[in-house]
Amino acid sequence: MSHPIHTVTHIDAGSHARCGLLSLPHGTIETPAFMPVGTNGTVKGIYHEKVEQMGYRLILGNTYHLYLRPGCDVLESFGGLHAFSSWKHNILTDSGGFQVFSLSKLRKIKDAGVTFQSHIDGSRHAFTPEKVVDIQTIIGSDIAMVLDVCTPPDIDYRAAQEAWRVTKLWAERSLIRRDENGEKFRGCLFGIVQGNFFKELRKESAETISAMDFPGIAIGGLSVGETPDRFSDFLAYTTEMVTPEKPRYVMGIGSPDYILDAVANGIDLFDCVLATRTARHGLLFSDDGPVNITKAIHEFSSEPVEPTCGCTACTQYSRGYIRHLFKAGEMLGPMLATEHNLMYLHTLMERIKNAIKNNSFSVFRKEYLARYYGEKKNV
Amino acid sequence: MSHPIHTVTHIDAGSHARCGLLSLPHGTIETPAFMPVGTNGTVKGIYHEKVEQMGYRLILGNTYHLYLRPGCDVLESFGGLHAFSSWKHNILTDSGGFQVFSLSKLRKIKDAGVTFQSHIDGSRHAFTPEKVVDIQTIIGSDIAMVLDVCTPPDIDYRAAQEAWRVTKLWAERSLIRRDENGEKFRGCLFGIVQGNFFKELRKESAETISAMDFPGIAIGGLSVGETPDRFSDFLAYTTEMVTPEKPRYVMGIGSPDYILDAVANGIDLFDCVLATRTARHGLLFSDDGPVNITKAIHEFSSEPVEPTCGCTACTQYSRGYIRHLFKAGEMLGPMLATEHNLMYLHTLMERIKNAIKNNSFSVFRKEYLARYYGEKKNV
């Protein structure tokens, strides 16, 4: 049996929001926690040391991408992704399930596994649940994820049921392979709840995965193109079915409003490329909602993006200068915006944790969103 | 009369190489000095603070680019480029002459000035020598350059003579405008020697520009596509004609071998995009010559790019990881390579200055180049 890895230290009086400590091989993490995404073993546009200085101790890597490039032979020769990338803290890797379904071509799912073509060079590959555990064993992931079958939001019940049947089968086989790998596998293997947008399947999946020998549970198949209301509805419904004893991770959540929604439901971990991807397009988080720094309104502005933020962009540069960097196509624009968005989210998580500890999370959320969605004076 | 701004502190016993102190509005610079290029008010791919931490106190901006974007109205409203870009140290701006001739379309030169079309949007603009001094007055350049007529290496004597005639005329008018601008112009206006690849014209140009009231002299029209031997020949010939009393700046020099050639001839300042541009394509300086980090030979290499270098890339990452970043198209690759090349050149300048002070520059240069051009074991 897996040891418990998550201790809940406080539950908000007015919501399901909770604070906790997550014990991982490369150190303990305070939850709820946002994880920056470092697809290829680097968070795009920012030095590791800056990510570390902000206080992040858990970042994400993508199994699918790392398997294709640099490849397991390179990762193995370096002794895993920590040594290869010089990141000293925890790494979560997804299973590649989502990328196989969103990026690769000609994928075919059978009970044995999935075959697909690389999005890079068209080469053919096969993932089995066992192989995906093995790859993450080589990567040295602190949190590894099982291979699952991801589905779009518009499929029928039968297709969703079939996807969940295979997901469950793969989850069982993943646990067996984890145990077979013994001490070579040093991380924590998380199960993934699926079930598409059918409550019956979501319930069955959440209860089944919760009961299996996973030390942590992810909720997959949300934030895949559905409406915000449907997301919110299914997130709340599914989270309640997942055991509170284990850390709960919802995949693909990274904007302040979605993070607040997830935290309110008792989610402990989330990740998303949104913070870093939109940064590269000039969208910077602020308490007044996202600032589109490329707009003409900022041309002569000597104001910082977000006066309460302690990042390089907000403490050293004006909106006018950062806009200029984006208009001129200068790398420093995306670099500063990336640092800002990650710093902003880290600070937001601190504010959220304080609100939970003060039993004022619901008030905080309401006030935050009123301003976030409110009249935009300068964005 | 302009005050002297450069004090020669030591001349190498076996060459024309010299050390000195260059006094500028934003602090004193040790020479010989390499200047990183920050075309749009940012050195591409690197934070100002890293450029500063390395020890650089003089960077370059491009008048042509800054005039087009963000434009003089923006720069003026921010109080100049120092305030706009938050760079606390010295800035040299070129005159835009080279860019007008290399980037813009439909340029027409008359005695009055040059008209051209923007390479960005095709809009029509005119530069006069007076306007270029005015733009640099708004920018707040510590070193400003006169507008000159740049010529390709293959023109005939008549064309070269005509270009020099206009360059001289513009230099005279630039000085008048500098003086008219009075205290608004806070920098040092440098003249530019032209004359193409005709020694008679080079001599006349060097002597004429040297005798004019410029506190510093640039040698233009070299490193424009000619052979290395021709470059070396004309650099040596021209530099000797330029007064040793003033700081001597050669434009467009940035690889270790060309820098050593320039220093040997008694050049004090140089700039080039090469260090940062080739970095973005994965070419990193080393004592064994440039390392092409994208090559397969580095795939499994846990070695640093240059073991003696103190930059982030060389102290924290392997060749294998940096190669992976480039192959995966990750921004961190160019970011690390840029930092490395600038750090490498800054360290090289320290080694050069020490060699000059020890009267061993010629030995240093010979040994350095033997290894730099020598058998490449691992590049």
Coordinates of C-alpha atoms in Angstrom, one line a residue, chain A residues 38-50 65-66 69-70 73-75 77-78 81 84-88 280 298-302 312 316-322 324-325 327-332 334-336 338-339, chain B residues 38-50 65-66 69-70 73-75 77-78 81 84-88 280 298-302 312 316-322 324-325 327-332 334-336 338-339:
Chain A
G38 CA 8.2 22.9 -18.4
T39 CA 7.3 20.7 -21.4
N40 CA 10.8 19.9 -22.6
G41 CA 12.5 20.1 -19.3
T42 CA 12.5 23.9 -19.2
V43 CA 9.8 26.4 -18.4
K44 CA 9.6 28.4 -21.6
G45 CA 11.3 31.8 -21.6
I46 CA 12.6 31.8 -18.0
Y47 CA 15.7 30.7 -16.2
H48 CA 15.3 27.8 -13.7
E49 CA 16.9 30.1 -11.0
K50 CA 14.1 32.6 -11.4
H65 CA 7.7 15.4 -25.5
L66 CA 10.7 14.2 -23.4
R69 CA 13.2 14.6 -27.6
P70 CA 15.8 14.2 -26.1
D73 CA 18.7 7.1 -24.0
V74 CA 19.8 10.6 -23.4
L75 CA 17.8 11.0 -20.2
S77 CA 22.7 8.6 -19.6
F78 CA 22.3 11.8 -17.6
L81 CA 15.6 14.8 -15.9
F84 CA 19.8 16.7 -17.2
S85 CA 18.0 19.9 -16.6
S86 CA 19.7 20.9 -13.3
W87 CA 16.3 21.4 -11.6
K88 CA 16.9 20.6 -8.0
R280 CA 4.5 35.1 -24.9
H298 CA 0.1 51.5 -23.1
E299 CA 2.4 53.3 -25.6
F300 CA 3.2 56.3 -23.3
S301 CA 2.4 54.6 -20.0
S302 CA 5.1 54.8 -17.4
T312 CA 11.4 42.3 -12.8
Q316 CA 12.0 47.8 -13.2
Y317 CA 10.0 48.5 -16.4
S318 CA 7.0 50.5 -17.5
R319 CA 4.1 49.3 -19.6
G320 CA 5.3 51.5 -22.4
Y321 CA 8.7 49.8 -22.5
I322 CA 7.3 46.3 -22.3
H324 CA 7.8 48.4 -27.2
L325 CA 9.6 45.1 -26.6
K327 CA 6.0 45.5 -30.9
A328 CA 9.7 45.2 -31.8
G329 CA 9.6 41.4 -31.5
E330 CA 12.3 41.5 -28.8
M331 CA 12.8 38.3 -26.7
L332 CA 12.9 40.3 -23.5
P334 CA 8.1 37.3 -23.6
M335 CA 10.9 36.8 -21.0
L336 CA 9.5 39.6 -18.7
T338 CA 6.6 35.0 -18.5
E339 CA 8.4 35.9 -15.3
Chain B
G38 CA 20.9 46.5 -28.0
T39 CA 19.3 47.6 -31.3
N40 CA 15.8 48.4 -29.9
G41 CA 16.9 49.5 -26.4
T42 CA 17.4 45.9 -25.2
V43 CA 20.3 43.4 -25.8
K44 CA 18.4 40.5 -27.5
G45 CA 17.7 37.5 -25.3
I46 CA 19.2 38.8 -22.0
Y47 CA 18.1 40.8 -19.0
H48 CA 19.7 44.2 -18.5
E49 CA 20.7 43.1 -15.0
K50 CA 22.8 40.2 -16.4
H65 CA 15.5 51.4 -35.3
L66 CA 14.7 53.6 -32.3
R69 CA 10.0 52.3 -33.1
P70 CA 9.1 53.3 -30.5
D73 CA 7.7 61.1 -29.3
V74 CA 7.7 58.1 -27.0
L75 CA 11.4 58.4 -26.1
S77 CA 7.9 61.5 -23.1
F78 CA 10.0 59.0 -21.1
L81 CA 16.4 55.9 -23.7
F84 CA 12.7 54.2 -21.0
S85 CA 14.9 51.1 -21.0
S86 CA 16.0 51.4 -17.3
W87 CA 19.7 51.0 -18.4
K88 CA 21.7 53.0 -15.8
R280 CA 20.7 32.6 -31.1
H298 CA 27.1 17.0 -28.0
E299 CA 24.0 14.9 -27.5
F300 CA 25.3 12.8 -24.6
S301 CA 28.0 15.3 -23.5
S302 CA 27.9 16.3 -19.8
T312 CA 25.0 30.3 -16.2
Q316 CA 25.0 25.0 -14.4
Y317 CA 24.3 23.1 -17.7
S318 CA 25.9 20.5 -19.9
R319 CA 26.4 20.7 -23.7
G320 CA 23.9 17.9 -23.9
Y321 CA 21.1 19.9 -22.2
I322 CA 21.8 23.1 -24.1
H324 CA 18.4 19.7 -26.4
L325 CA 17.1 23.2 -25.7
K327 CA 16.8 21.1 -30.9
A328 CA 13.5 21.6 -29.1
G329 CA 13.3 25.3 -30.1
E330 CA 13.2 26.4 -26.4
M331 CA 13.9 30.0 -25.7
L332 CA 16.3 29.1 -22.9
P334 CA 19.3 31.3 -27.1
M335 CA 19.0 32.9 -23.7
L336 CA 21.9 30.8 -22.3
T338 CA 23.6 34.9 -25.5
E339 CA 24.7 35.1 -21.9

